[in-house]
Tab-separated table of N, CA, C and O in Angstrom:
chain	number	residue	atom	x	y	z
O	1	LEU	N	25.633	98.950	2.085
O	1	LEU	CA	26.329	98.116	1.117
O	1	LEU	C	25.841	98.501	-0.270
O	1	LEU	O	24.635	98.537	-0.515
O	2	ARG	N	26.794	98.826	-1.147
O	2	ARG	CA	26.469	99.151	-2.540
O	2	ARG	C	27.315	98.266	-3.438
O	2	ARG	O	28.537	98.191	-3.267
O	3	VAL	N	26.664	97.593	-4.385
O	3	VAL	CA	27.355	96.642	-5.265
O	3	VAL	C	26.947	96.888	-6.712
O	3	VAL	O	25.770	97.053	-7.016
O	4	GLU	N	27.933	96.900	-7.582
O	4	GLU	CA	27.725	96.983	-9.032
O	4	GLU	C	28.494	95.836	-9.676
O	4	GLU	O	29.623	95.581	-9.280
O	5	PRO	N	27.961	95.121	-10.606
O	5	PRO	CA	26.680	95.304	-11.274
O	5	PRO	C	25.527	94.730	-10.453
O	5	PRO	O	25.752	93.940	-9.530
O	6	PRO	N	24.293	95.099	-10.805
O	6	PRO	CA	23.131	94.649	-10.039
O	6	PRO	C	22.965	93.133	-10.009
O	6	PRO	O	22.424	92.592	-9.062
O	7	GLN	N	23.438	92.431	-11.045
O	7	GLN	CA	23.266	90.976	-11.103
O	7	GLN	C	24.362	90.213	-10.362
O	7	GLN	O	24.337	88.989	-10.301
O	8	ALA	N	25.306	90.897	-9.765
O	8	ALA	CA	26.389	90.229	-9.028
O	8	ALA	C	25.826	89.444	-7.846
O	8	ALA	O	24.830	89.839	-7.241
O	9	ALA	N	26.475	88.329	-7.541
O	9	ALA	CA	26.120	87.536	-6.366
O	9	ALA	C	26.985	88.013	-5.205
O	9	ALA	O	28.205	88.142	-5.339
O	10	VAL	N	26.352	88.273	-4.072
O	10	VAL	CA	27.050	88.790	-2.895
O	10	VAL	C	27.020	87.727	-1.800
O	10	VAL	O	25.948	87.262	-1.410
O	11	TYR	N	28.215	87.338	-1.348
O	11	TYR	CA	28.357	86.322	-0.302
O	11	TYR	C	28.962	86.950	0.945
O	11	TYR	O	29.895	87.746	0.849
O	12	LEU	N	28.434	86.579	2.083
O	12	LEU	CA	28.970	87.025	3.360
O	12	LEU	C	29.305	85.786	4.169
O	12	LEU	O	28.431	84.948	4.418
O	13	ASP	N	30.573	85.649	4.515
O	13	ASP	CA	31.052	84.491	5.277
O	13	ASP	C	30.662	83.185	4.598
O	13	ASP	O	30.266	82.212	5.240
O	14	GLY	N	30.741	83.170	3.252
O	14	GLY	CA	30.482	81.956	2.486
O	14	GLY	C	29.022	81.663	2.203
O	14	GLY	O	28.701	80.697	1.530
O	15	LYS	N	28.116	82.498	2.671
O	15	LYS	CA	26.682	82.281	2.452
O	15	LYS	C	26.136	83.374	1.552
O	15	LYS	O	26.474	84.552	1.720
O	16	LEU	N	25.279	82.975	0.606
O	16	LEU	CA	24.698	83.943	-0.319
O	16	LEU	C	23.837	84.942	0.440
O	16	LEU	O	22.903	84.568	1.149
O	17	LEU	N	24.171	86.217	0.278
O	17	LEU	CA	23.414	87.293	0.916
O	17	LEU	C	22.311	87.777	-0.025
O	17	LEU	O	21.247	88.178	0.406
O	18	GLY	N	22.581	87.746	-1.334
O	18	GLY	CA	21.618	88.180	-2.344
O	18	GLY	C	22.347	88.749	-3.546
O	18	GLY	O	23.575	88.679	-3.644
O	19	SER	N	21.592	89.334	-4.445
O	19	SER	CA	22.190	89.965	-5.623
O	19	SER	C	22.594	91.394	-5.286
O	19	SER	O	22.164	91.957	-4.274
O	20	GLY	N	23.401	91.977	-6.152
O	20	GLY	CA	23.772	93.370	-5.973
O	20	GLY	C	22.547	94.260	-5.895
O	20	GLY	O	22.491	95.192	-5.101
O	21	ARG	N	21.548	93.948	-6.717
O	21	ARG	CA	20.301	94.724	-6.723
O	21	ARG	C	19.596	94.613	-5.370
O	21	ARG	O	19.082	95.591	-4.850
O	22	GLU	N	19.576	93.404	-4.808
O	22	GLU	CA	18.862	93.186	-3.547
O	22	GLU	C	19.544	93.845	-2.355
O	22	GLU	O	18.874	94.326	-1.443
O	23	VAL	N	20.863	93.855	-2.346
O	23	VAL	CA	21.567	94.381	-1.170
O	23	VAL	C	21.906	95.864	-1.273
O	23	VAL	O	22.076	96.522	-0.253
O	24	SER	N	21.997	96.388	-2.483
O	24	SER	CA	22.345	97.805	-2.644
O	24	SER	C	21.166	98.681	-2.255
O	24	SER	O	20.057	98.493	-2.741
O	25	GLY	N	21.416	99.604	-1.365
O	25	GLY	CA	20.375	100.542	-0.971
O	25	GLY	C	19.219	99.877	-0.248
O	25	GLY	O	18.105	100.368	-0.280
O	26	ALA	N	19.477	98.727	0.376
O	26	ALA	CA	18.419	98.044	1.115
O	26	ALA	C	17.847	98.988	2.166
O	26	ALA	O	18.563	99.804	2.739
O	27	ALA	N	16.563	98.855	2.398
O	27	ALA	CA	15.889	99.726	3.369
O	27	ALA	C	16.490	99.559	4.756
O	27	ALA	O	16.471	100.473	5.561
O	28	ARG	N	17.052	98.403	5.006
O	28	ARG	CA	17.623	98.112	6.322
O	28	ARG	C	19.058	97.626	6.124
O	28	ARG	O	19.311	96.749	5.304
O	29	PRO	N	20.020	98.143	6.848
O	29	PRO	CA	21.399	97.695	6.689
O	29	PRO	C	21.564	96.240	7.115
O	29	PRO	O	20.752	95.698	7.861
O	30	VAL	N	22.623	95.632	6.616
O	30	VAL	CA	22.953	94.259	7.007
O	30	VAL	C	23.542	94.303	8.408
O	30	VAL	O	24.511	95.011	8.659
O	31	ALA	N	22.940	93.579	9.333
O	31	ALA	CA	23.422	93.547	10.714
O	31	ALA	C	24.422	92.412	10.875
O	31	ALA	O	24.136	91.275	10.495
O	32	LEU	N	25.597	92.724	11.396
O	32	LEU	CA	26.645	91.732	11.597
O	32	LEU	C	27.060	91.703	13.057
O	32	LEU	O	27.102	92.734	13.719
O	33	ALA	N	27.388	90.515	13.524
O	33	ALA	CA	27.958	90.385	14.856
O	33	ALA	C	29.364	90.972	14.834
O	33	ALA	O	30.025	90.999	13.788
O	34	ALA	N	29.822	91.439	15.957
O	34	ALA	CA	31.196	91.941	16.049
O	34	ALA	C	32.155	90.803	15.720
O	34	ALA	O	31.874	89.637	16.001
O	35	GLY	N	33.279	91.157	15.084
O	35	GLY	CA	34.289	90.163	14.756
O	35	GLY	C	34.617	90.161	13.276
O	35	GLY	O	34.152	91.017	12.519
O	36	PRO	N	35.418	89.190	12.843
O	36	PRO	CA	35.859	89.140	11.451
O	36	PRO	C	34.777	88.562	10.531
O	36	PRO	O	34.034	87.651	10.908
O	37	HIS	N	34.704	89.131	9.327
O	37	HIS	CA	33.759	88.673	8.300
O	37	HIS	C	34.437	88.781	6.946
O	37	HIS	O	35.367	89.564	6.765
O	38	ARG	N	33.950	87.999	5.986
O	38	ARG	CA	34.487	88.031	4.619
O	38	ARG	C	33.341	88.290	3.653
O	38	ARG	O	32.346	87.575	3.652
O	39	LEU	N	33.490	89.314	2.836
O	39	LEU	CA	32.510	89.689	1.828
O	39	LEU	C	33.094	89.352	0.462
O	39	LEU	O	34.234	89.728	0.157
O	40	GLU	N	32.337	88.618	-0.361
O	40	GLU	CA	32.780	88.258	-1.706
O	40	GLU	C	31.691	88.639	-2.699
O	40	GLU	O	30.506	88.438	-2.427
O	41	VAL	N	32.114	89.176	-3.849
O	41	VAL	CA	31.179	89.593	-4.888
O	41	VAL	C	31.652	88.990	-6.209
O	41	VAL	O	32.806	89.158	-6.603
O	42	LEU	N	30.727	88.281	-6.888
O	42	LEU	CA	31.047	87.580	-8.129
O	42	LEU	C	29.984	87.883	-9.180
O	42	LEU	O	28.804	87.986	-8.851
O	43	ALA	N	30.410	87.973	-10.443
O	43	ALA	CA	29.474	88.144	-11.554
O	43	ALA	C	30.140	87.636	-12.826
O	43	ALA	O	31.342	87.826	-13.014
O	44	PRO	N	29.378	86.974	-13.699
O	44	PRO	CA	29.940	86.508	-14.966
O	44	PRO	C	30.520	87.666	-15.766
O	44	PRO	O	29.929	88.746	-15.831
O	45	GLY	N	31.701	87.456	-16.343
O	45	GLY	CA	32.341	88.475	-17.159
O	45	GLY	C	32.973	89.609	-16.373
O	45	GLY	O	33.411	90.601	-16.950
O	46	ARG	N	33.047	89.463	-15.054
O	46	ARG	CA	33.647	90.499	-14.195
O	46	ARG	C	34.719	89.879	-13.310
O	46	ARG	O	34.669	88.697	-12.990
O	47	GLU	N	35.671	90.690	-12.906
O	47	GLU	CA	36.705	90.242	-11.969
O	47	GLU	C	36.089	90.147	-10.574
O	47	GLU	O	35.482	91.121	-10.104
O	48	PRO	N	36.209	89.010	-9.897
O	48	PRO	CA	35.642	88.898	-8.545
O	48	PRO	C	36.410	89.778	-7.559
O	48	PRO	O	37.576	90.100	-7.776
O	49	GLN	N	35.742	90.156	-6.494
O	49	GLN	CA	36.388	90.918	-5.421
O	49	GLN	C	35.994	90.321	-4.091
O	49	GLN	O	34.873	89.839	-3.917
O	50	SER	N	36.934	90.374	-3.160
O	50	SER	CA	36.624	89.963	-1.796
O	50	SER	C	37.227	90.990	-0.852
O	50	SER	O	38.191	91.674	-1.189
O	51	GLN	N	36.604	91.097	0.294
O	51	GLN	CA	37.051	92.086	1.270
O	51	GLN	C	36.876	91.498	2.663
O	51	GLN	O	35.842	90.897	2.969
O	52	SER	N	37.899	91.663	3.485
O	52	SER	CA	37.814	91.246	4.881
O	52	SER	C	37.355	92.424	5.715
O	52	SER	O	37.814	93.547	5.517
O	53	LEU	N	36.431	92.156	6.616
O	53	LEU	CA	35.913	93.195	7.499
O	53	LEU	C	36.115	92.746	8.936
O	53	LEU	O	35.894	91.580	9.256
O	54	ASP	N	36.544	93.636	9.798
O	54	ASP	CA	36.648	93.342	11.226
O	54	ASP	C	35.741	94.343	11.935
O	54	ASP	O	36.102	95.505	12.118
O	55	ILE	N	34.558	93.888	12.282
O	55	ILE	CA	33.526	94.757	12.834
O	55	ILE	C	33.664	94.864	14.350
O	55	ILE	O	33.792	93.856	15.043
O	56	LEU	N	33.637	96.084	14.837
O	56	LEU	CA	33.686	96.338	16.278
O	56	LEU	C	32.256	96.456	16.814
O	56	LEU	O	31.339	96.823	16.068
O	57	PRO	N	32.028	96.182	18.086
O	57	PRO	CA	30.685	96.306	18.651
O	57	PRO	C	30.119	97.712	18.417
O	57	PRO	O	30.791	98.710	18.663
O	58	GLY	N	28.899	97.782	17.895
O	58	GLY	CA	28.237	99.059	17.660
O	58	GLY	C	28.715	99.815	16.433
O	58	GLY	O	28.221	100.893	16.135
O	59	GLN	N	29.666	99.274	15.702
O	59	GLN	CA	30.250	99.967	14.548
O	59	GLN	C	29.338	99.885	13.326
O	59	GLN	O	28.691	98.869	13.081
O	60	THR	N	29.293	100.962	12.564
O	60	THR	CA	28.605	101.002	11.273
O	60	THR	C	29.654	101.187	10.189
O	60	THR	O	30.507	102.074	10.301
O	61	VAL	N	29.607	100.351	9.167
O	61	VAL	CA	30.580	100.398	8.083
O	61	VAL	C	29.831	100.469	6.760
O	61	VAL	O	28.866	99.736	6.550
O	62	GLU	N	30.264	101.358	5.881
O	62	GLU	CA	29.707	101.427	4.540
O	62	GLU	C	30.709	100.809	3.583
O	62	GLU	O	31.895	101.130	3.624
O	63	VAL	N	30.218	99.903	2.736
O	63	VAL	CA	31.085	99.223	1.771
O	63	VAL	C	30.506	99.415	0.387
O	63	VAL	O	29.302	99.219	0.177
O	64	ALA	N	31.339	99.798	-0.564
O	64	ALA	CA	30.940	99.925	-1.975
O	64	ALA	C	31.899	99.103	-2.815
O	64	ALA	O	33.128	99.241	-2.687
O	65	ILE	N	31.355	98.215	-3.638
O	65	ILE	CA	32.172	97.381	-4.507
O	65	ILE	C	31.623	97.469	-5.926
O	65	ILE	O	30.432	97.253	-6.145
O	66	ALA	N	32.494	97.797	-6.871
O	66	ALA	CA	32.137	97.826	-8.290
O	66	ALA	C	33.090	96.870	-8.995
O	66	ALA	O	34.315	97.088	-8.979
O	67	LEU	N	32.544	95.811	-9.582
O	67	LEU	CA	33.384	94.823	-10.251
O	67	LEU	C	33.823	95.339	-11.622
O	67	LEU	O	33.010	95.831	-12.403
O	68	ALA	N	35.108	95.205	-11.900
O	68	ALA	CA	35.675	95.596	-13.186
O	68	ALA	C	35.418	94.489	-14.209
O	68	ALA	O	35.315	93.312	-13.839
O	69	PRO	N	35.331	94.838	-15.483
O	69	PRO	CA	35.192	93.804	-16.505
O	69	PRO	C	36.384	92.856	-16.450
O	69	PRO	O	37.516	93.270	-16.152
O	70	ALA	N	36.120	91.575	-16.725
O	70	ALA	CA	37.186	90.570	-16.705
O	70	ALA	C	38.156	90.836	-17.850
O	70	ALA	O	37.771	91.350	-18.907
O	71	ALA	N	39.403	90.482	-17.619
O	71	ALA	CA	40.419	90.615	-18.657
O	71	ALA	C	40.083	89.664	-19.801
O	71	ALA	O	39.432	88.650	-19.607
O	72	GLY	N	40.528	90.004	-20.986
O	72	GLY	CA	40.266	89.181	-22.167
O	72	GLY	C	40.821	87.770	-22.034
O	72	GLY	O	41.550	87.479	-21.092
O	73	PRO	N	40.482	86.900	-22.979
O	73	PRO	CA	40.884	85.479	-22.898
O	73	PRO	C	42.337	85.232	-22.866
O	73	PRO	O	43.240	85.809	-23.062
């Protein structure tokens, strides 16, 4: 899992997973049970992103999310 910016909040299935800094390049990958999951990334001044994941048993998935600057007022 790679997330930009580093201060972004990363949520998995509605629960805070950590900051972009904490989850990006973690020494150990995030282990998920097989089935559907929802990843959300939020940061002040950035457009939020969410992604649905459907994990198969034994599957490894790499996800990279870079939040774009928010549109003007």
